[in-house]
Amino acid sequence: MKNYIPTLALAVIIAASCSSPKGNSPYEAQIKKQIDRMTLEEKAGQMVQITIDAALDPSTGELNQSALDEMIGKYKVGSFLNVVGGVCPSAEWMSGIVTALQEKSMAELGIPTVYGLDMIHGATYLDQGTFFPQEVNLAATFNPEHAANMGRILAYETRSMQVPWVFSPVMDLGRNPLWPRQYESWGEDPYVQTVMAEAETRAIQGADYNNVGLENAAVSIKHYMAYGVPATGKDRTPAYIPDYELRERYFRPFKACIEAGALTLMVNSSSINGVPVHSSHKLLTEWTKEELNWDGMIVTDWADIDNLFQRDHIAADRKEALVLGINAGIDMIMDPYRAETAQDICDLVREGRIPMSRIDDAVARVLRLKYRLGLFDSPTWEFDYSKVNCPEFVAQATAAAVESEVLLKNDGILPLKENARILVTGPNANSIRTLNGGWSYTWQGTDNPAYVERFNTIYEALSARFSNVKYVPGITYKEYGDWQEEDASGIGQAVAAAAGCDVIVACVGENTYCETPGNINDLSMSANQRNLVKALAATGKPVVLILNEGRPRVINDIEPLASAVVDIMLPGNYGADALAALLSGDENFSGKLPFTYPKWVNSLHTYDYKVTEHREVMDGAYNYDAVMDVQWSFGDGLSYTTFAYSNLSVTPEEFTAGDEITVSVDVTNSGDVKGKESVLVYSSDLVASIIPDVRRLRAFTKVELAPGETKTVTLKIPARELAFAGDDGKWHLEEGEFRISAGGLGEIINCTATSDWK
Ligand code: BGC
């Protein structure tokens, strides 16, 4: 049983079917009939996915009929994806394109195409879409209701484009802060990721994955798996992870989402322990399709079959790469520009290098998705989409932003005084682009002025709320070209402007990026921006530091100069309005960091570090300590009120694997204003046969309390959840003491019998 209680999430969960998609589809007879009548060429075409720009005439932006004749007519391609680079489509334009593709597919193949789009933090490839904060922000809310709202709304809005499939939720654990896709993840903790991604998956797909409704879509949980922990921190570079760690941290959330009904998954573009995931029979077929008896569909990431030979050097040529990938369990190849891949597949079957049974299985999985989406009956649909970006959706996205912004330091300067003379400065102060980050209108989050005029930047939102606000940027980003380039020639002007102000709101961080272009060599915040903050602080005026960034850039030299620090991360189009409400005290902060904020570029840790990462000074003449020193910890986040924890009770005191542990604690609002508190419950295995993690988050919920009010929070943890995965591929719950803690209180309970299971 999960411990989050929000009503909407609960309703979605109760309505949802409880089993994973595994051979219970009502479409098997139809699928068999289709496969029996299909030629090898038709089958191979179903396994290929092409990007839409390959099918458009670049001069007119219209579909190119001869390209379609080749793709759908000749190669029988069964799926399309993407938008045209640099342009965010309207629902009308996209509907026209998909409708034409469906007409052509039905006429040529009698099988509908399935179109997929990256909708990463809302319907972020729709010009009128409702943009939520990025996933890392939603994780900071510790409130899965927001993940469910985003899922429900993005599915509805994506359907307005005649698109029934989204490449979301992203489920890469952000455990290496250098990695440029950290913001797309739910932070560093697998339990938070499981709860949030499950809530979003159920909300996107709706109550019945066998009959995905017109207001829902199929998900593609991605990127399976451990994509977020490249050793170098650079995108699409290798990870090295022991199998037990893979199972325990990385596989579990995917398993949970598959059990929650996820219909497709997209593969990690990189490699684990020297094996590209796209060629791993173990991870693609054994762990998902076989162990979970899952009948869903596996799609590659962008051009990743090519990567097997061009980048990874594990295949001599494209055909060998196709053999490796398809035999490992790939069902659909995002090839993006090469429909001829369908021909290669046919050749490989005729050469005996890919068995026909594997092709039939892959095609069955593709067709099953199409049946589950209702595409055979209605390749296109009519529906009243008047709710797109309606006030209710905007209110949900704004509420998520309010709960996602994290107050990390406050010497009392916040809330800002009503009549304060405020200088708003920094390269992020007057930009909607930086509030959203990548995957916003366009891939890199650029080229968006036409779409964002109606939203408020931080400067605009503060101006709307306070009467005396001045804006001098000090530093600006380059609009086009390298996202890291800055113009710092205005620092002097910003410093001069500080003279006439009572408080400086310095908005610093990063410009937008996405995937590999976001790679960096140094986690420090740019020297220019740190210099700006130092120069502003030297004026003696209090500085409120607003961090608007996709990953935690190191700021150990400027943090001490700030009176307050707020990490707004990437809160989306409504993030500045949320910030103005928080800085003014109209709303209270309740976000908590879902990752560890590093203090030093070469000292990167996660909250659930091995106990050996942090050691006391040893007795005797020689010291072998190891000191962990982070800027802020996972779970840190302040409020305008305070919360006191008391009466922690953990039962039973003695337990075995089959038991359920009940944790209850009283939480009191001990301050003067109402506030919300995320109650986080951790476990620590005090002695284990492999070095234990110092603590692991096992349950959480969020409560709202009036000043002086106390609520008893009760959370349940199945004892099996306290187990660790061993080298032998089994789970182990070992005899001995466990500490259960919440809000600084802790109780020891005792496991009285060791159990192992597969
Ligand atoms: C990204 C995926 C995305 C795909 C299709 C790739 O470059 O890694 O996350 O879904 O492109 O746009």
CSV table of N, CA and C in Angstrom, one decimal, residues 513-566:
chain,number,residue,atom,x,y,z
A,513,TYR,N,18.5,24.6,-22.0
A,513,TYR,CA,19.2,23.6,-22.8
A,513,TYR,C,18.4,22.3,-22.6
A,514,CYS,N,18.9,21.3,-23.4
A,514,CYS,CA,18.2,20.0,-23.3
A,514,CYS,C,19.1,19.0,-23.9
A,515,GLU,N,19.2,17.8,-23.2
A,515,GLU,CA,20.0,16.7,-23.7
A,515,GLU,C,21.5,17.1,-23.9
A,516,THR,N,22.1,16.5,-24.9
A,516,THR,CA,23.5,16.6,-25.0
A,516,THR,C,24.0,18.1,-25.2
A,517,PRO,N,23.3,19.0,-25.8
A,517,PRO,CA,23.8,20.4,-25.9
A,517,PRO,C,23.9,21.0,-24.5
A,518,GLY,N,23.3,20.4,-23.5
A,518,GLY,CA,23.4,20.9,-22.1
A,518,GLY,C,24.6,20.4,-21.3
A,519,ASN,N,25.4,19.6,-21.9
A,519,ASN,CA,26.6,19.1,-21.2
A,519,ASN,C,27.5,20.3,-20.7
A,520,ILE,N,28.0,20.1,-19.5
A,520,ILE,CA,28.9,21.2,-19.0
A,520,ILE,C,30.2,20.5,-18.4
A,521,ASN,N,31.2,21.3,-18.3
A,521,ASN,CA,32.5,20.7,-17.7
A,521,ASN,C,32.7,21.1,-16.2
A,522,ASP,N,31.9,22.0,-15.8
A,522,ASP,CA,32.1,22.6,-14.4
A,522,ASP,C,30.7,22.9,-13.8
A,523,LEU,N,30.5,22.3,-12.6
A,523,LEU,CA,29.1,22.5,-12.0
A,523,LEU,C,29.0,23.8,-11.3
A,524,SER,N,30.1,24.6,-11.2
A,524,SER,CA,30.0,25.9,-10.6
A,524,SER,C,29.0,26.8,-11.4
A,525,MET,N,28.3,27.7,-10.7
A,525,MET,CA,27.5,28.7,-11.4
A,525,MET,C,28.5,29.6,-12.1
A,526,SER,N,28.1,30.2,-13.3
A,526,SER,CA,29.1,30.9,-14.1
A,526,SER,C,29.8,32.0,-13.2
A,527,ALA,N,31.0,32.3,-13.5
A,527,ALA,CA,31.8,33.3,-12.8
A,527,ALA,C,31.1,34.6,-12.9
A,528,ASN,N,30.6,35.0,-14.1
A,528,ASN,CA,29.9,36.3,-14.2
A,528,ASN,C,28.8,36.4,-13.2
A,529,GLN,N,28.0,35.4,-13.1
A,529,GLN,CA,26.8,35.5,-12.2
A,529,GLN,C,27.3,35.6,-10.8
A,530,ARG,N,28.3,34.9,-10.4
A,530,ARG,CA,28.8,34.9,-9.0
A,530,ARG,C,29.4,36.3,-8.8
A,531,ASN,N,30.0,36.9,-9.8
A,531,ASN,CA,30.6,38.2,-9.6
A,531,ASN,C,29.5,39.3,-9.5
A,532,LEU,N,28.4,39.1,-10.2
A,532,LEU,CA,27.3,40.0,-10.1
A,532,LEU,C,26.8,40.0,-8.6
A,533,VAL,N,26.6,38.8,-8.1
A,533,VAL,CA,26.0,38.7,-6.7
A,533,VAL,C,27.0,39.3,-5.7
A,534,LYS,N,28.3,39.1,-5.9
A,534,LYS,CA,29.3,39.6,-5.0
A,534,LYS,C,29.3,41.1,-5.1
A,535,ALA,N,29.2,41.7,-6.3
A,535,ALA,CA,29.2,43.2,-6.4
A,535,ALA,C,27.9,43.7,-5.8
A,536,LEU,N,26.8,43.1,-6.0
A,536,LEU,CA,25.5,43.6,-5.4
A,536,LEU,C,25.6,43.5,-3.9
A,537,ALA,N,26.1,42.4,-3.3
A,537,ALA,CA,26.2,42.2,-1.9
A,537,ALA,C,27.1,43.3,-1.3
A,538,ALA,N,28.1,43.7,-2.1
A,538,ALA,CA,29.1,44.7,-1.5
A,538,ALA,C,28.4,46.1,-1.3
A,539,THR,N,27.3,46.3,-1.9
A,539,THR,CA,26.5,47.5,-1.7
A,539,THR,C,26.0,47.6,-0.3
A,540,GLY,N,25.9,46.4,0.4
A,540,GLY,CA,25.4,46.4,1.8
A,540,GLY,C,23.8,46.2,1.8
A,541,LYS,N,23.2,46.2,0.6
A,541,LYS,CA,21.8,45.9,0.5
A,541,LYS,C,21.5,44.4,0.6
A,542,PRO,N,20.5,44.0,1.3
A,542,PRO,CA,20.2,42.6,1.4
A,542,PRO,C,19.9,41.9,0.0
A,543,VAL,N,20.4,40.8,-0.2
A,543,VAL,CA,20.2,40.1,-1.5
A,543,VAL,C,19.4,38.8,-1.3
A,544,VAL,N,18.3,38.8,-2.0
A,544,VAL,CA,17.5,37.5,-2.1
A,544,VAL,C,17.9,36.8,-3.4
A,545,LEU,N,18.5,35.6,-3.2
A,545,LEU,CA,19.0,34.9,-4.3
A,545,LEU,C,17.9,34.0,-4.9
A,546,ILE,N,17.6,34.2,-6.1
A,546,ILE,CA,16.6,33.3,-6.8
A,546,ILE,C,17.4,32.4,-7.7
A,547,LEU,N,17.4,31.1,-7.5
A,547,LEU,CA,18.1,30.1,-8.3
A,547,LEU,C,17.1,29.6,-9.4
A,548,ASN,N,17.3,29.9,-10.6
A,548,ASN,CA,16.4,29.4,-11.7
A,548,ASN,C,17.3,28.6,-12.6
A,549,GLU,N,17.3,27.2,-12.4
A,549,GLU,CA,18.3,26.4,-13.0
A,549,GLU,C,17.8,25.0,-13.1
A,550,GLY,N,18.3,24.3,-14.2
A,550,GLY,CA,17.9,22.9,-14.4
A,550,GLY,C,18.7,21.9,-13.6
A,551,ARG,N,19.7,22.3,-12.9
A,551,ARG,CA,20.5,21.4,-12.1
A,551,ARG,C,21.2,22.3,-11.0
A,552,PRO,N,21.6,21.7,-9.9
A,552,PRO,CA,22.1,22.6,-8.8
A,552,PRO,C,23.6,23.1,-9.1
A,553,ARG,N,23.7,24.3,-9.6
A,553,ARG,CA,25.0,24.9,-9.8
A,553,ARG,C,25.6,25.3,-8.5
A,554,VAL,N,26.9,25.0,-8.4
A,554,VAL,CA,27.6,25.3,-7.1
A,554,VAL,C,27.8,26.7,-6.8
A,555,ILE,N,27.4,27.1,-5.6
A,555,ILE,CA,27.4,28.6,-5.2
A,555,ILE,C,27.9,28.8,-3.9
A,556,ASN,N,28.9,28.0,-3.5
A,556,ASN,CA,29.4,28.1,-2.1
A,556,ASN,C,30.0,29.5,-1.7
A,557,ASP,N,30.5,30.2,-2.7
A,557,ASP,CA,31.1,31.5,-2.4
A,557,ASP,C,30.0,32.6,-2.3
A,558,ILE,N,28.9,32.5,-2.9
A,558,ILE,CA,27.9,33.5,-2.9
A,558,ILE,C,26.7,33.3,-1.9
A,559,GLU,N,26.6,32.0,-1.5
A,559,GLU,CA,25.5,31.7,-0.6
A,559,GLU,C,25.6,32.5,0.7
A,560,PRO,N,26.8,32.6,1.3
A,560,PRO,CA,26.9,33.3,2.5
A,560,PRO,C,26.6,34.8,2.4
A,561,LEU,N,26.6,35.3,1.2
A,561,LEU,CA,26.3,36.7,1.0
A,561,LEU,C,24.8,37.0,0.9
A,562,ALA,N,24.0,36.0,0.8
A,562,ALA,CA,22.6,36.2,0.6
A,562,ALA,C,21.8,36.1,1.9
A,563,SER,N,20.8,37.0,2.0
A,563,SER,CA,19.9,37.0,3.1
A,563,SER,C,18.9,35.9,3.0
A,564,ALA,N,18.6,35.6,1.8
A,564,ALA,CA,17.6,34.5,1.6
A,564,ALA,C,18.0,33.8,0.3
A,565,VAL,N,17.6,32.5,0.2
A,565,VAL,CA,17.8,31.8,-1.1
A,565,VAL,C,16.6,31.0,-1.4
A,566,VAL,N,16.1,31.1,-2.6
A,566,VAL,CA,15.0,30.3,-3.1
A,566,VAL,C,15.4,29.6,-4.3
